[in-house]
PDB file of C-alpha atoms in Angstrom:
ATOM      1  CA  UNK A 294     135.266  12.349 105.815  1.00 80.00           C
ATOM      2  CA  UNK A 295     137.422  15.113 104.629  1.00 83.00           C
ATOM      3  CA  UNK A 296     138.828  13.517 101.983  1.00 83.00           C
ATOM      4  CA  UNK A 297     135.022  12.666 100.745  1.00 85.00           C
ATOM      5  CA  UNK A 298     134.921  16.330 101.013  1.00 86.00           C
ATOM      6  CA  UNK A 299     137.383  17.882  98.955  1.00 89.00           C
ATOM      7  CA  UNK A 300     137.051  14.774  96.266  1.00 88.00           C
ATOM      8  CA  UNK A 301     133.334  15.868  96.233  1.00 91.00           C
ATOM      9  CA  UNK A 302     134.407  19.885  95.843  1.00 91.00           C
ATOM     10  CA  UNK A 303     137.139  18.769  93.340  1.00 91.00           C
ATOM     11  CA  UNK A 304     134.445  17.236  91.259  1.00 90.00           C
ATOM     12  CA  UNK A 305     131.776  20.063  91.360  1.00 92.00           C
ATOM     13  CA  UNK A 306     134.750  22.425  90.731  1.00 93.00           C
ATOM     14  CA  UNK A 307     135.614  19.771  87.912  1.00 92.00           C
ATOM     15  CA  UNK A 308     131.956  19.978  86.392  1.00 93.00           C
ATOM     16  CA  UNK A 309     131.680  23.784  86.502  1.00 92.00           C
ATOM     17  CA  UNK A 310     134.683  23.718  84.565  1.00 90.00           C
ATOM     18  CA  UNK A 311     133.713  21.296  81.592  1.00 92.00           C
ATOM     19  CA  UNK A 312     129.706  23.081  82.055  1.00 93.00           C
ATOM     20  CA  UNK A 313     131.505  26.260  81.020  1.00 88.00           C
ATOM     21  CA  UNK A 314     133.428  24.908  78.221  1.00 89.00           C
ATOM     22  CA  UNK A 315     130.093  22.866  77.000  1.00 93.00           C
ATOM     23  CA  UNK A 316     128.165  25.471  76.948  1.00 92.00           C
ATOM     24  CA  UNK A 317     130.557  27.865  74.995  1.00 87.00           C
ATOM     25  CA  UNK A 318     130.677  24.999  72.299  1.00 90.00           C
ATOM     26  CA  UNK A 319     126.940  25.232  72.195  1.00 92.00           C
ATOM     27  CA  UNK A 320     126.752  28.604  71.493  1.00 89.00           C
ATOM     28  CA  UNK A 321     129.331  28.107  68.648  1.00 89.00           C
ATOM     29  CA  UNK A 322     127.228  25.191  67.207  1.00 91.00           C
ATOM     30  CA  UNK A 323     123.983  27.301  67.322  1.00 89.00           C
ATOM     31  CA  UNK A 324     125.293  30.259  65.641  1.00 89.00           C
ATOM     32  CA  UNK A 325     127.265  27.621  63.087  1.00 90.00           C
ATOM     33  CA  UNK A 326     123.952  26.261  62.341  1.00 88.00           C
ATOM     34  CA  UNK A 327     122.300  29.186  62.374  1.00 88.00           C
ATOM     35  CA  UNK A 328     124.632  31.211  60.214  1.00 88.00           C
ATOM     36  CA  UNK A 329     126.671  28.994  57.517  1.00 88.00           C
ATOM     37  CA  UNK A 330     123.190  28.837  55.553  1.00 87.00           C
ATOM     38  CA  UNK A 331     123.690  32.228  54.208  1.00 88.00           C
ATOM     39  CA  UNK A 332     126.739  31.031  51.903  1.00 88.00           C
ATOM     40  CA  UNK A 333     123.619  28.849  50.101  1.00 86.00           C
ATOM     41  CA  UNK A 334     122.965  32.532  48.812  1.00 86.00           C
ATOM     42  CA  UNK A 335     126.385  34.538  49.121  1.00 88.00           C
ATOM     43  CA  UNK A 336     129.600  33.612  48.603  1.00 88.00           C
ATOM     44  CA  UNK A 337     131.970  33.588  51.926  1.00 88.00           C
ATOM     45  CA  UNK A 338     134.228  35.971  50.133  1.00 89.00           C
ATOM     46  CA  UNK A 339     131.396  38.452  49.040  1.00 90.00           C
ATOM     47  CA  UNK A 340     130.249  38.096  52.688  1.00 90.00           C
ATOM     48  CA  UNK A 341     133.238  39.074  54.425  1.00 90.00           C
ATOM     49  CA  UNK A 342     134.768  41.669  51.394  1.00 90.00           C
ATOM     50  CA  UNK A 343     131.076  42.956  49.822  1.00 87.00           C
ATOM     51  CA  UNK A 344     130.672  47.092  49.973  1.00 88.00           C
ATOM     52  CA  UNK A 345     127.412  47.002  50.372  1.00 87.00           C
ATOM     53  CA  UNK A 346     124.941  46.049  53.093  1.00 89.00           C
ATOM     54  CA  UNK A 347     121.230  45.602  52.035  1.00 88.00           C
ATOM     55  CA  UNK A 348     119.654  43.313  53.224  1.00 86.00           C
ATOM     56  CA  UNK A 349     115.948  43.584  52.313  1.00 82.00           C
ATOM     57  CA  UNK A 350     116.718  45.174  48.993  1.00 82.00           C
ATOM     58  CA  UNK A 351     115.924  42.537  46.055  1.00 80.00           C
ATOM     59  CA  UNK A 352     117.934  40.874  45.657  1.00 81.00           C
ATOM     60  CA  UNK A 353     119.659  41.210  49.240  1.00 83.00           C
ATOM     61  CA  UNK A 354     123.019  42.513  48.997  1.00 86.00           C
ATOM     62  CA  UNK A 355     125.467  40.932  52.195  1.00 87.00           C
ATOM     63  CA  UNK A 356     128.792  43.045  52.137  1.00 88.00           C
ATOM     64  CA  UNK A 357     129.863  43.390  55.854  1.00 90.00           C
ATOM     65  CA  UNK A 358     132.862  45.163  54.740  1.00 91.00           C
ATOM     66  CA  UNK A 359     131.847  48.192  56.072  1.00 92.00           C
ATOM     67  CA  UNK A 360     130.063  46.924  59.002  1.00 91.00           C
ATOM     68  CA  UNK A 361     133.954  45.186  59.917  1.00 91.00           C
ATOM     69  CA  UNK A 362     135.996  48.524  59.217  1.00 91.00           C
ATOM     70  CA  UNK A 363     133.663  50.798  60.785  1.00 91.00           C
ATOM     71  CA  UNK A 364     133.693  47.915  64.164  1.00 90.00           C
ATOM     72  CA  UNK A 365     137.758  48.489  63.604  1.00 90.00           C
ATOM     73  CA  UNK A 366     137.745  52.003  63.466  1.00 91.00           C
ATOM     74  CA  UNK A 367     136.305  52.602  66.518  1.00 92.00           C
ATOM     75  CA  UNK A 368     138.380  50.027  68.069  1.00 91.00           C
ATOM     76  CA  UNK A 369     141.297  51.489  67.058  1.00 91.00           C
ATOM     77  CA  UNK A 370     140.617  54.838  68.278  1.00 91.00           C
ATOM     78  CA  UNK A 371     139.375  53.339  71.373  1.00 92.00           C
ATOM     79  CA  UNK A 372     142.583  51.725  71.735  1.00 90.00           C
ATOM     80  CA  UNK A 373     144.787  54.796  71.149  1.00 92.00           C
ATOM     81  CA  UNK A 374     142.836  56.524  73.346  1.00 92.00           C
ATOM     82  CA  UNK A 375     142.681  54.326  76.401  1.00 91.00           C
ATOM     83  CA  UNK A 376     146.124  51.894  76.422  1.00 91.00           C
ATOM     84  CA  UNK A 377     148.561  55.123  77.099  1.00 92.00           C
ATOM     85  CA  UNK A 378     145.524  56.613  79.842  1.00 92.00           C
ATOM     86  CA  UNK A 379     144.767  53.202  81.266  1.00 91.00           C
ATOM     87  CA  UNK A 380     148.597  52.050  81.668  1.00 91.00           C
ATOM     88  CA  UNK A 381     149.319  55.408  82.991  1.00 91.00           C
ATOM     89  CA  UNK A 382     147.051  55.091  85.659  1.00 91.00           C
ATOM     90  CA  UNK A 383     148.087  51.765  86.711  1.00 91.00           C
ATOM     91  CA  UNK A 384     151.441  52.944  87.473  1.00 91.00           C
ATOM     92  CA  UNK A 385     150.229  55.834  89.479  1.00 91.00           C
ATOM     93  CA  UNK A 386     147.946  53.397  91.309  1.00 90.00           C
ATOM     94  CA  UNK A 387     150.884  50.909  91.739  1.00 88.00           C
ATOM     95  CA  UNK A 388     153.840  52.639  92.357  1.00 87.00           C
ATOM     96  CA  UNK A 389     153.610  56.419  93.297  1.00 88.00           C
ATOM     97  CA  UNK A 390     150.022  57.004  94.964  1.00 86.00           C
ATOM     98  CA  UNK A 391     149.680  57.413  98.275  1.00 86.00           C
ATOM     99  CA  UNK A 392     147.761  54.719 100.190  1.00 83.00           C
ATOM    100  CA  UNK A 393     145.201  56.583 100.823  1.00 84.00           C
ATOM    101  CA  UNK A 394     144.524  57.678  97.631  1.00 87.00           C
ATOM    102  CA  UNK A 395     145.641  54.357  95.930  1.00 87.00           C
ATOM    103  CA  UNK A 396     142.184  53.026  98.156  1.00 85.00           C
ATOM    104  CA  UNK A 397     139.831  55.820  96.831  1.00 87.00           C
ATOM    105  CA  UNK A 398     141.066  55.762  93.335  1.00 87.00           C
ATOM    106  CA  UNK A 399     140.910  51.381  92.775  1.00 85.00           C
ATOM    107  CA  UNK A 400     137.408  51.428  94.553  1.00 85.00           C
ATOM    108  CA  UNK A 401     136.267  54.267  92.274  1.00 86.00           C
ATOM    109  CA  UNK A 402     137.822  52.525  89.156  1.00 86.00           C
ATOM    110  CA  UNK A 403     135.859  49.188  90.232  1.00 82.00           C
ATOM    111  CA  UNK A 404     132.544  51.327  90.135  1.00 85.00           C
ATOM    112  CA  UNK A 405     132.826  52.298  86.638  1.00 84.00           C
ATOM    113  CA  UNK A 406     132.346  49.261  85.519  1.00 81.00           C
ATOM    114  CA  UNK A 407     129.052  48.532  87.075  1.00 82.00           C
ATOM    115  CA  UNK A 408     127.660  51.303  85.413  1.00 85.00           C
ATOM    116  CA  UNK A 409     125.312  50.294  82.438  1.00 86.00           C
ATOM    117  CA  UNK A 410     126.397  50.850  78.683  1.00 85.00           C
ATOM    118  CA  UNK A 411     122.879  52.141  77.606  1.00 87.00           C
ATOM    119  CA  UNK A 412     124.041  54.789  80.720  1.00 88.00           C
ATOM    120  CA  UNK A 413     126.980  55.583  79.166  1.00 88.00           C
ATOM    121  CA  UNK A 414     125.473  55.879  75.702  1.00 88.00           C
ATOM    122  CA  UNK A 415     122.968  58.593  76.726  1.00 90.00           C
ATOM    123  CA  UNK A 416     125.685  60.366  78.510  1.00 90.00           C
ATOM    124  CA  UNK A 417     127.358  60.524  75.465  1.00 89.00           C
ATOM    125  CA  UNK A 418     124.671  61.471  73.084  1.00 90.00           C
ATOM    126  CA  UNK A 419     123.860  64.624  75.818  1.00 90.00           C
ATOM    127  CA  UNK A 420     127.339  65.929  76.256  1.00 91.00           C
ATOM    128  CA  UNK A 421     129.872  64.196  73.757  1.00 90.00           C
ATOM    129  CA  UNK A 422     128.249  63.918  70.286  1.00 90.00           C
ATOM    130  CA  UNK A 423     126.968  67.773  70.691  1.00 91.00           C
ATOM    131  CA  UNK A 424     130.783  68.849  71.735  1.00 91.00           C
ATOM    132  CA  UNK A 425     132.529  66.531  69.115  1.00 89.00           C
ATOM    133  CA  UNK A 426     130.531  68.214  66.288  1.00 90.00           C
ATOM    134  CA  UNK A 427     131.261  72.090  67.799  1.00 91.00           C
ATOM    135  CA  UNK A 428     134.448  71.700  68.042  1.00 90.00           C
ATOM    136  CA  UNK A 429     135.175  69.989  63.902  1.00 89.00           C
ATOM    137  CA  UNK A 430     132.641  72.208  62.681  1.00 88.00           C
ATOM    138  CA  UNK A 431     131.382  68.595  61.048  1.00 87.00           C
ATOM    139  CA  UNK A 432     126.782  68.196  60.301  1.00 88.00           C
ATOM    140  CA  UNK A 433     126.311  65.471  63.007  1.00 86.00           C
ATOM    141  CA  UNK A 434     128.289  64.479  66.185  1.00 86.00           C
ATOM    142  CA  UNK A 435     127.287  60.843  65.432  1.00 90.00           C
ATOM    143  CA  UNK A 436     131.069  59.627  64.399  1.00 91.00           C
ATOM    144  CA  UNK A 437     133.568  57.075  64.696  1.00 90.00           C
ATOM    145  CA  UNK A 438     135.321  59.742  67.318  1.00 91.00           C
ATOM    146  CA  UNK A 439     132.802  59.904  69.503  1.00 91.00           C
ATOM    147  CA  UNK A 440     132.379  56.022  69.661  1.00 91.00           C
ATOM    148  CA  UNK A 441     135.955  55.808  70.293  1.00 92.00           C
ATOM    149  CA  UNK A 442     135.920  58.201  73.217  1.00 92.00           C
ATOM    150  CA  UNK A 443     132.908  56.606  75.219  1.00 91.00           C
ATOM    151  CA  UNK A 444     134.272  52.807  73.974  1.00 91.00           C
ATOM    152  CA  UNK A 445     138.201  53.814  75.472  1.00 91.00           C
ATOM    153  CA  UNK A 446     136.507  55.068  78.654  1.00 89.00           C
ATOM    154  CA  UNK A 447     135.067  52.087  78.877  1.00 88.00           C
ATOM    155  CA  UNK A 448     137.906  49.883  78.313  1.00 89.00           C
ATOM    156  CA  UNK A 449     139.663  52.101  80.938  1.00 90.00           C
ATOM    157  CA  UNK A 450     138.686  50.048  83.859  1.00 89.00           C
ATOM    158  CA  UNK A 451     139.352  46.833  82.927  1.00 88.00           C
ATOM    159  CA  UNK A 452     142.722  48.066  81.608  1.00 90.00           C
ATOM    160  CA  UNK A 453     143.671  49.818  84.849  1.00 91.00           C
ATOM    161  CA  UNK A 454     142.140  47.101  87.126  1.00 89.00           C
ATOM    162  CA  UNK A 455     144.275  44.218  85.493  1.00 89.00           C
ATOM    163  CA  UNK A 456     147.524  46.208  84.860  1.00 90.00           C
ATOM    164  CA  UNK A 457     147.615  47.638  88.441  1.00 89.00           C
ATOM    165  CA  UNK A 458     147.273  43.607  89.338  1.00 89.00           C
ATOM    166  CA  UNK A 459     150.427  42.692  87.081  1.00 88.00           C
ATOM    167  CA  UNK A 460     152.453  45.565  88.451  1.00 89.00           C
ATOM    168  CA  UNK A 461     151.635  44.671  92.142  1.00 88.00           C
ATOM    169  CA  UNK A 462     152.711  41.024  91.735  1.00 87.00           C
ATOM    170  CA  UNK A 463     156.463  41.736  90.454  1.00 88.00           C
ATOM    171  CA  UNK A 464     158.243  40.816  93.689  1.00 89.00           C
ATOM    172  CA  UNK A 465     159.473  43.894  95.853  1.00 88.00           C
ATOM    173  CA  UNK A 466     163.161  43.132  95.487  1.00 90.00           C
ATOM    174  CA  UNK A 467     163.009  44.224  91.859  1.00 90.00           C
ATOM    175  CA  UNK A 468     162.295  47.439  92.385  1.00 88.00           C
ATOM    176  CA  UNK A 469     164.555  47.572  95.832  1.00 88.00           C
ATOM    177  CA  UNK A 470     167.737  45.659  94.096  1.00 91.00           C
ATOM    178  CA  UNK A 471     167.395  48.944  91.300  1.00 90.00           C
ATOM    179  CA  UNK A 472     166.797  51.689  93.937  1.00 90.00           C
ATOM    180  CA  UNK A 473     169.956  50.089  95.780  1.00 91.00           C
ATOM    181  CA  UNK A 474     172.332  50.235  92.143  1.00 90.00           C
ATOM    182  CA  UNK A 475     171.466  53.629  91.647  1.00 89.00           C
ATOM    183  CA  UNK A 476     168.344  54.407  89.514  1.00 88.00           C
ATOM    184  CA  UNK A 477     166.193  56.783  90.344  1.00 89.00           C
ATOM    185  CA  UNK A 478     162.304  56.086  91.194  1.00 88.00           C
ATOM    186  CA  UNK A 479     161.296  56.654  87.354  1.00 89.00           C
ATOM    187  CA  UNK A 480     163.684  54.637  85.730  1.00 90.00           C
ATOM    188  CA  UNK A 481     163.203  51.883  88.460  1.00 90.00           C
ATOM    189  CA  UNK A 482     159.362  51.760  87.160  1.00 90.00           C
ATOM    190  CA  UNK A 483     160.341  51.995  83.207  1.00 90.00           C
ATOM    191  CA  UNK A 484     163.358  49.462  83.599  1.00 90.00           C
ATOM    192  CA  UNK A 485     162.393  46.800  85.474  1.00 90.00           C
ATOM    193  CA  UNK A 486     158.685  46.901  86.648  1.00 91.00           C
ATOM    194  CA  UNK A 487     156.896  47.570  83.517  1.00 90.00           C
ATOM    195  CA  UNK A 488     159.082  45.023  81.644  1.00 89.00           C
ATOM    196  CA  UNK A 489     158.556  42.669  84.848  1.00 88.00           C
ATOM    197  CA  UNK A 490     154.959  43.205  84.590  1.00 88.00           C
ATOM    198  CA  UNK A 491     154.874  43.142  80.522  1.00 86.00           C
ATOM    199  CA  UNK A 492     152.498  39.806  79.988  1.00 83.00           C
ATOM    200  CA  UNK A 493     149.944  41.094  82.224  1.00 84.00           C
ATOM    201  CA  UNK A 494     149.913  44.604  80.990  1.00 88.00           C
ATOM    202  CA  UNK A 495     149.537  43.013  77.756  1.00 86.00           C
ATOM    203  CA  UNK A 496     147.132  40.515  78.633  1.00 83.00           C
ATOM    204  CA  UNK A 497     145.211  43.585  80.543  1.00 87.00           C
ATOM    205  CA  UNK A 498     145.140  45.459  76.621  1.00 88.00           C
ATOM    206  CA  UNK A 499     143.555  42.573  74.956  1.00 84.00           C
ATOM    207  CA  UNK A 500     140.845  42.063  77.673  1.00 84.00           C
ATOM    208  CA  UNK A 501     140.317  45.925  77.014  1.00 86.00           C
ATOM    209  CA  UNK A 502     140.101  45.501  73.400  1.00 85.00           C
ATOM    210  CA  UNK A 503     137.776  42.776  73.926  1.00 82.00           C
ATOM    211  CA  UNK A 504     135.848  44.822  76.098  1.00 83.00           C
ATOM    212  CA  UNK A 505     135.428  47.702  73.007  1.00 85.00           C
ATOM    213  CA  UNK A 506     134.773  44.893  70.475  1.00 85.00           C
ATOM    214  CA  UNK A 507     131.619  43.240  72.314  1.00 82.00           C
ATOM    215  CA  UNK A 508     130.089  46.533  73.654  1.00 83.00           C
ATOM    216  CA  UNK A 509     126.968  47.702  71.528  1.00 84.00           C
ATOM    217  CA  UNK A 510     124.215  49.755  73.220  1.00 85.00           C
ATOM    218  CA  UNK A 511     126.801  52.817  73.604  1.00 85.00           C
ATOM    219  CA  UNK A 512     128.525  52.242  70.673  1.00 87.00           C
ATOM    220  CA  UNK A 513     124.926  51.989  68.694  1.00 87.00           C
ATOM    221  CA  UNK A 514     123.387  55.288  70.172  1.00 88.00           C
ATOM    222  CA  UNK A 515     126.387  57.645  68.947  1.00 90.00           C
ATOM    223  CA  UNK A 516     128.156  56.394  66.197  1.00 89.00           C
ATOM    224  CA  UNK A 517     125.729  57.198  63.693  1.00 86.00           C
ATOM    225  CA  UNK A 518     124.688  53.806  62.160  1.00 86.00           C
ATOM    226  CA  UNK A 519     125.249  54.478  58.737  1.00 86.00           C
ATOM    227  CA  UNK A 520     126.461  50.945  57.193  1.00 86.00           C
ATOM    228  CA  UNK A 521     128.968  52.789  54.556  1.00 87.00           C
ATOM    229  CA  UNK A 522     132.853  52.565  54.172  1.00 88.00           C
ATOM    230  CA  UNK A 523     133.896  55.070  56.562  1.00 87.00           C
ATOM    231  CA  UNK A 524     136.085  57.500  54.989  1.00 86.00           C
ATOM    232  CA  UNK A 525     137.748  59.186  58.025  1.00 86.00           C
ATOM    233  CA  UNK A 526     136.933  59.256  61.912  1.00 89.00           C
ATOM    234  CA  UNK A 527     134.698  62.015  61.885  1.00 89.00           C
ATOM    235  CA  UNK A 528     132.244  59.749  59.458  1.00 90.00           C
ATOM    236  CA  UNK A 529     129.273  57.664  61.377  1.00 91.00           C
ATOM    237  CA  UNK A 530     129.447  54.198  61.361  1.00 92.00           C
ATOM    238  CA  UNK A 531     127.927  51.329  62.092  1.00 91.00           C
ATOM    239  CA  UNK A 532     129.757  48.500  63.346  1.00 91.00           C
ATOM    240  CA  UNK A 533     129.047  44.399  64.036  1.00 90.00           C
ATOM    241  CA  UNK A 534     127.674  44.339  66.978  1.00 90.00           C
ATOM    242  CA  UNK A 535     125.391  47.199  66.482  1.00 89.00           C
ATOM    243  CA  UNK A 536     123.514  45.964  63.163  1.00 91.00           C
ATOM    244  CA  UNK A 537     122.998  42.759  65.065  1.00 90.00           C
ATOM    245  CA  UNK A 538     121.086  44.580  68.237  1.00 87.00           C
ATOM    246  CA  UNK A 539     119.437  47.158  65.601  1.00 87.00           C
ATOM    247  CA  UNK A 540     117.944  44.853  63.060  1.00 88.00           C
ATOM    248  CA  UNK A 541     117.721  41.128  64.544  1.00 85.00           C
ATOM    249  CA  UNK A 542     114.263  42.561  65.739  1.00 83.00           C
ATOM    250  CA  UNK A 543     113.263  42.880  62.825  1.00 84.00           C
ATOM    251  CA  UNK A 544     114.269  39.878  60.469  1.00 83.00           C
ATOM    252  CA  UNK A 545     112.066  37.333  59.587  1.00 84.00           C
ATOM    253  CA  UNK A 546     113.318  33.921  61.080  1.00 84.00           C
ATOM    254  CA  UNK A 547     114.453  32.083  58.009  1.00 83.00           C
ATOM    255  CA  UNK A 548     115.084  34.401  55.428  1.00 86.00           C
ATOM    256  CA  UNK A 549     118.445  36.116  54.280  1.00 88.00           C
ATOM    257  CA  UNK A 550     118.701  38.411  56.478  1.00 89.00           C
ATOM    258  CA  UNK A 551     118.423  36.198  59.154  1.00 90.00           C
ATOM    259  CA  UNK A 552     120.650  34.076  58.640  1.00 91.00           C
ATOM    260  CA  UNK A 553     123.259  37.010  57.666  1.00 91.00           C
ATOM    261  CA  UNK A 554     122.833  38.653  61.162  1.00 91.00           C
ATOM    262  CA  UNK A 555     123.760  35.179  63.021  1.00 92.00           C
ATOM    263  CA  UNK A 556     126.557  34.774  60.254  1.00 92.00           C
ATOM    264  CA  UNK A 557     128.063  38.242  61.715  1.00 92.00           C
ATOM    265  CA  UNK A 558     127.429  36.882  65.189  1.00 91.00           C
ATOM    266  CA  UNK A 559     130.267  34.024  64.017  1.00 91.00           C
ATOM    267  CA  UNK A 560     132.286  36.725  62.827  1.00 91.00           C
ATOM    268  CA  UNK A 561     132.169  38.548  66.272  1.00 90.00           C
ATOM    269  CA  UNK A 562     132.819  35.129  67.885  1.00 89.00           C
ATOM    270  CA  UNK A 563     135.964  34.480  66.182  1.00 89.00           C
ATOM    271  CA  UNK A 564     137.095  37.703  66.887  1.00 86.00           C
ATOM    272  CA  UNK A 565     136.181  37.855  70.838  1.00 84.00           C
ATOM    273  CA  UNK A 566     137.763  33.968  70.907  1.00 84.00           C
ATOM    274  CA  UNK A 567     141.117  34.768  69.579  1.00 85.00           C
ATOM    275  CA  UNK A 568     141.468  37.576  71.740  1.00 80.00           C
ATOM    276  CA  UNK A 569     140.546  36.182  74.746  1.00 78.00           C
ATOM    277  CA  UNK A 570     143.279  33.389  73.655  1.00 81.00           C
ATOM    278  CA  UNK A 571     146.042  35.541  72.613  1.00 78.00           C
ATOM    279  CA  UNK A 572     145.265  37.789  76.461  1.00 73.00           C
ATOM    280  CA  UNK A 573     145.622  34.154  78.236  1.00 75.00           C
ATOM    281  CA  UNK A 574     148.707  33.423  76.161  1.00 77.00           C
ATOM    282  CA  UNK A 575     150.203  36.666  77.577  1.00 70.00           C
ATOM    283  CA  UNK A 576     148.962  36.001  80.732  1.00 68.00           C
ATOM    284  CA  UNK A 577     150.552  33.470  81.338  1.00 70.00           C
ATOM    285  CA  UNK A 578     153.564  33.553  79.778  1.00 63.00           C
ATOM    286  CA  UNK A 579     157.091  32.796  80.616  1.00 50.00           C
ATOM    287  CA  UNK A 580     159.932  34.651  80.883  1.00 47.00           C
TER     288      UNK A 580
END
């Protein structure tokens, strides 16, 4: 009877898994289907590298080059912003907190997440936006900066989360076998736990970046929405995953514009699937 057990559990486990991977191939196939009809009317090269992004003018013109820079601009920032903060704070959480405060700070960390984007938006559109544009004297607080700000502060916790998880797994006697040659506290950390810990710090940046490429509601109230070729970070922006939220509403099912918006929806999947890939690669890498 137990084995009928577990062989039963094995195989619902076993189902889950292939379900998951199933419906993941769906999705693909939908937005394949979906999408690939707008190279009937644009070339895949003046999709991907076109400057301009009108797509109920007549004739429609579907450039997402500015709609990809402006989604990489903000990741970038959000990147610089949150990898050196987000690392950092793993390593206090890891190896120097007190217990204590190592509790209060994880459980707090774990909260931010559950807080809603479209929260986080408005917070940012009250207090951030208004500050950004005091302090660079620039006409609207609706930039590139300001999505990178609210996007790295919410990369933060899954950053931190994943990172302190990679540092705590690097067995003990690493860091004991340094103490006991000599090294101080810091340069036990720098010279043998963060490399130690390397593929999951890394894989803990990708899942971040993932994070910042796939969020839209913040990203959509306060980066200005302005579908041009940025030309620095305090421009507005618009980026992928914004135009398909702000406008999907309003295309007509069938037409160009349609089909463009579920074309940029296969753009976004790429992107999100080779990230995801290259953060499981790192995961679970060798040394």
């Amino acid at each position: 009877m137990r084995k009928l057990k577990e062989l039963i559990i094995e195989k619902v486990i076993l189902i889950c898994g292939l379900a998951s991977i199933f419906f993941v191939v769906l999705i693909f196939l939908f937005l394949l289907k979906e999408g690939l009809a707008v190279f009937k009317i644009v070339s895949p090269f003046k999709f991907l590298f076109g400057k301009s992004w009108y797509p109920i003018s007549e004739p429609p013109q579907l450039g997402i080059l500015p709609l990809v820079l402006g989604s990489l601009l903000v990741t970038v920032g959000a990147v610089i912003i949150s990898i050196p903060i987000g690392v950092g704070c793993a390593i206090y959480i890891a190896e120097i907190a007190p217990l204590k405060i190592k509790e209060a700070l994880k459980t707090g960390i774990e909260l931010l997440t559950a807080i809603p984007s479209v929260v986080l938006g408005f917070i940012g559109m009250v207090t951030l936006v208004p500050l950004a544009k005091n302090i660079f004297h620039i006409p609207t607080g609706l930039t590139a900066l300001s999505g990178s700000i609210m996007l790295a502060f919410m990369a933060m916790p899954t950053i931190v989360s994943i990172a302190e998880d990679a540092l705590y797994s690097v067995p003990k006697t690493y860091k004991e076998g340094a103490l006991a040659l000599g090294a101080t506290h810091w340069q036990a950390i720098w010279r043998v736990m963060l490399p130690a810990a390397s593929s999951g710090i890394l894989a803990a940046v990708m899942l971040g970046i993932g994070r910042v490429i796939g969020e839209t509601m913040a990203v959509m109230m306060i980066t200005g929405n302005a579908a041009v070729i940025p030309s620095s970070i305090l421009a507005p922006v618009r980026t992928l995953t914004a135009t398909i939220a702000a406008e999907m509403g309003e295309a007509v099912v069938g037409s160009e514009h349609y089909f463009a918006l579920f074309a940029i929806g296969i753009v976004l999947f790429v992107i999100s699937f080779a990230i995801n890939v290259t953060a499981d690669l790192f995961l679970h890498k060798r040394q």
